[in-house]
Structures are given as structure tokens and as C-alpha cells.
XYZ file of N, CA, C and O in Angstrom:
264
model
N -58.437 37.713 -23.210
C -58.384 39.354 -24.331
C -58.705 39.940 -23.288
O -60.067 39.235 -22.825
N -58.756 40.999 -22.731
C -59.757 41.350 -21.823
C -60.726 42.344 -22.673
O -60.310 42.525 -23.888
N -61.596 42.379 -21.529
C -62.792 42.612 -21.699
C -63.130 44.313 -21.992
O -62.327 45.030 -21.075
N -63.673 44.879 -22.817
C -63.847 46.398 -22.850
C -65.097 46.762 -21.985
O -66.334 46.133 -21.745
N -64.722 47.506 -21.032
C -65.992 48.274 -20.040
C -67.312 48.997 -20.576
O -67.103 49.591 -21.239
N -68.228 48.049 -20.349
C -69.481 48.701 -20.819
C -70.017 50.016 -20.128
O -71.032 50.665 -20.472
N -69.054 50.161 -19.205
C -69.809 51.421 -17.855
C -68.975 52.388 -18.866
O -67.889 52.708 -18.935
N -69.719 53.922 -18.376
C -68.741 54.800 -19.214
C -67.698 55.550 -18.441
O -68.054 55.383 -17.276
N -66.663 55.974 -18.939
C -65.927 56.557 -17.909
C -66.566 58.146 -17.660
O -67.105 58.746 -18.155
N -65.570 58.633 -16.816
C -65.765 60.028 -16.242
C -65.616 60.626 -17.599
O -66.087 61.744 -17.666
N -64.415 60.740 -18.479
C -64.064 61.546 -19.176
C -65.366 61.734 -19.968
O -65.761 62.487 -20.607
N -66.409 60.543 -20.171
C -67.392 60.617 -21.268
C -68.494 61.230 -20.785
O -68.794 62.009 -21.377
N -68.265 60.996 -19.718
C -69.625 61.901 -18.439
C -69.299 63.163 -18.974
O -70.316 63.547 -18.691
N -68.189 63.052 -18.731
C -67.570 64.996 -18.393
C -67.861 65.393 -19.533
O -68.426 66.885 -20.299
N -67.643 65.053 -20.824
C -68.089 65.588 -21.984
C -69.360 65.560 -22.489
O -69.860 66.427 -23.024
N -70.008 64.712 -21.840
C -71.488 64.507 -21.824
C -72.180 65.829 -21.151
O -73.187 66.235 -21.853
N -71.429 65.973 -20.049
C -72.311 66.975 -19.345
C -72.102 68.263 -19.910
O -73.019 69.225 -20.031
N -70.718 68.528 -20.887
C -70.602 69.834 -21.407
C -71.276 70.366 -22.823
O -71.647 71.130 -23.039
N -71.442 68.688 -23.387
C -72.337 69.065 -24.419
C -74.342 69.259 -24.397
O -74.985 70.481 -24.692
N -74.258 68.775 -22.929
C -75.632 69.285 -22.640
C -75.970 70.690 -22.067
O -76.817 71.601 -22.766
N -74.673 71.435 -21.437
C -74.615 72.662 -21.187
C -74.682 73.260 -22.311
O -75.344 74.518 -22.346
N -73.808 73.078 -23.373
C -73.978 73.640 -24.729
C -75.288 73.817 -25.220
O -75.664 75.045 -25.556
N -76.150 72.842 -25.166
C -77.524 72.397 -25.743
C -78.377 73.350 -24.940
O -79.430 73.731 -25.605
N -78.389 73.822 -23.563
C -79.079 74.238 -22.851
C -78.826 76.011 -23.004
O -79.471 76.513 -22.028
N -77.759 76.562 -23.659
C -77.737 77.776 -24.004
C -76.455 78.413 -22.891
O -76.392 79.631 -22.511
N -76.011 77.198 -22.499
C -74.445 77.747 -21.595
C -74.932 77.254 -19.991
O -73.983 77.482 -18.970
N -76.151 77.724 -19.333
C -76.632 76.997 -17.753
C -77.662 76.032 -17.937
O -78.611 75.999 -18.291
N -77.781 75.275 -16.818
C -78.765 74.330 -16.099
C -79.016 74.740 -14.615
O -77.884 74.976 -13.941
N -80.396 74.467 -14.237
C -80.389 74.251 -12.918
C -79.684 73.175 -12.001
O -79.721 72.049 -12.941
N -78.736 73.322 -11.390
C -78.168 72.343 -10.846
C -79.070 70.832 -10.276
O -78.528 69.721 -10.647
N -80.157 70.975 -9.986
C -81.026 70.441 -9.185
C -81.544 69.165 -10.330
O -82.274 68.373 -10.523
N -81.527 69.962 -11.778
C -82.477 69.177 -12.759
C -81.490 68.471 -13.573
O -82.230 67.397 -14.382
N -80.117 68.157 -13.714
C -79.431 67.596 -14.677
C -78.982 65.964 -13.580
O -78.902 66.140 -12.715
N -79.005 65.419 -14.715
C -78.414 64.113 -13.720
C -77.081 63.526 -13.983
O -76.993 62.082 -14.345
N -76.103 64.188 -13.971
C -74.354 63.454 -13.913
C -74.389 63.784 -12.504
O -74.599 64.676 -11.401
N -73.158 62.541 -12.329
C -72.986 62.538 -10.674
C -72.203 63.951 -10.224
O -71.636 64.865 -10.853
N -71.981 64.151 -9.080
C -71.426 64.555 -8.534
C -69.773 64.805 -8.486
O -69.121 65.635 -8.776
N -69.435 63.758 -9.209
C -67.958 63.518 -9.145
C -67.529 64.019 -10.433
O -66.496 64.796 -10.817
N -68.672 63.860 -11.721
C -68.466 64.507 -13.073
C -68.771 66.149 -12.961
O -67.577 66.546 -13.336
N -69.398 66.754 -12.125
C -69.810 67.938 -11.982
C -68.048 68.398 -11.276
O -67.822 69.491 -11.547
N -67.701 68.107 -9.977
C -66.722 68.416 -9.370
C -65.467 68.481 -10.003
O -64.611 69.414 -9.964
N -65.310 67.060 -11.305
C -63.590 67.503 -12.004
C -64.017 68.317 -12.978
O -62.894 69.119 -13.273
N -65.421 68.675 -13.347
C -65.588 69.607 -14.267
C -64.952 71.284 -14.079
O -64.504 72.057 -14.480
N -65.429 71.432 -12.565
C -65.588 72.425 -11.522
C -63.717 72.539 -11.405
O -63.056 73.553 -12.071
N -63.070 71.928 -11.161
C -61.859 71.899 -11.031
C -61.032 71.964 -12.016
O -59.798 72.474 -12.081
N -61.255 71.216 -13.231
C -60.668 71.916 -14.359
C -60.820 73.260 -15.107
O -60.379 73.269 -16.118
N -61.480 73.609 -14.134
C -62.417 75.102 -14.447
C -63.071 75.205 -15.606
O -62.689 76.220 -16.785
N -63.455 74.334 -16.504
C -64.708 74.227 -17.198
C -66.164 75.098 -17.082
O -66.218 75.333 -18.102
N -66.473 74.453 -16.385
C -67.883 75.089 -15.650
C -67.857 75.880 -13.926
O -66.424 75.499 -13.400
N -69.044 76.706 -13.553
C -68.445 77.140 -12.400
C -70.149 77.267 -11.550
O -71.283 76.855 -13.104
N -70.163 77.009 -10.371
C -71.401 77.214 -10.095
C -71.924 78.412 -8.963
O -70.879 78.701 -8.477
N -73.453 79.208 -9.856
C -73.554 80.025 -9.126
C -74.570 80.077 -8.201
O -75.821 79.056 -8.845
N -74.865 80.808 -7.039
C -76.177 80.818 -6.447
C -76.976 82.219 -6.998
O -76.330 82.939 -6.533
N -78.105 81.744 -7.709
C -78.496 83.371 -8.137
C -79.639 83.590 -7.087
O -80.516 84.665 -7.244
N -79.813 82.995 -5.784
C -80.522 83.034 -5.269
C -82.452 82.425 -5.223
O -83.204 82.429 -4.319
N -82.209 82.179 -6.443
C -83.696 81.119 -6.612
C -82.858 79.799 -6.891
O -83.767 78.787 -7.658
N -81.695 79.675 -6.691
C -81.488 78.050 -6.750
C -79.830 78.095 -7.431
O -79.460 79.239 -7.873
N -79.381 76.859 -7.115
C -77.803 76.929 -7.828
C -77.858 76.598 -9.381
O -78.759 75.401 -9.718
N -77.229 76.975 -9.970
C -76.935 76.744 -11.187
C -75.694 76.326 -11.987
O -74.353 76.914 -11.572
N -74.911 75.522 -12.689
C -74.328 75.189 -13.404
C -74.003 75.711 -14.397
O -74.917 75.905 -15.401
N -72.730 76.302 -14.918
C -73.088 77.160 -16.201
C -71.507 77.453 -16.788
O -70.228 76.843 -15.956
N -71.250 77.477 -18.111
C -69.902 77.252 -18.863
C -68.989 78.397 -18.425
O -69.748 79.378 -18.297
N -67.628 78.310 -18.529
C -67.066 79.388 -18.048
C -67.039 79.954 -19.154
O -66.985 81.251 -19.068
N -66.815 79.876 -20.153
C -66.623 80.424 -21.394
C -67.719 81.432 -21.818
O -68.337 81.762 -22.507
N -68.919 80.655 -21.256
C -70.431 81.411 -21.562
C -70.644 82.802 -20.794
O -70.555 82.850 -19.375
N -70.895 83.672 -21.723
C -71.297 84.913 -20.715
C -72.273 85.588 -21.155
O -72.643 85.656 -22.551
């Protein structure tokens, strides 16, 4: 019988990252979140989030948050 992995998959991490951003009001400083670059890149590729440079740092924000 195959064992279930105890490590979270990237889809789990992606949904956790989206939940975190929703709780933070739709955006957060990129340097302060603790998700891997792979998770962030997959969300950018899916066009669910975008990265913006405000001059005071990089922010990750939800695409649908205006």
C-alpha cells in the first residue's frame, strides 16, 4: 500500500499563499512572505497574482484586487 506524502504539494502551498494574501488585504511585501519562489512563480504564471515595484520594495498582490 503506497504511503501518502507528508510534505505539502505545490497546489496546497499555492492555495495557502492565496489565502494569506486575501487575509492581508490583497497584497503583501514580497520579502516578508515565507512561500517558495516556485509557488510564487506558479501563481504569476497562472495570472492569479502580480509582482509590482513601488519604489519602496516589491509587493505581491492578487490580480483581482483593485
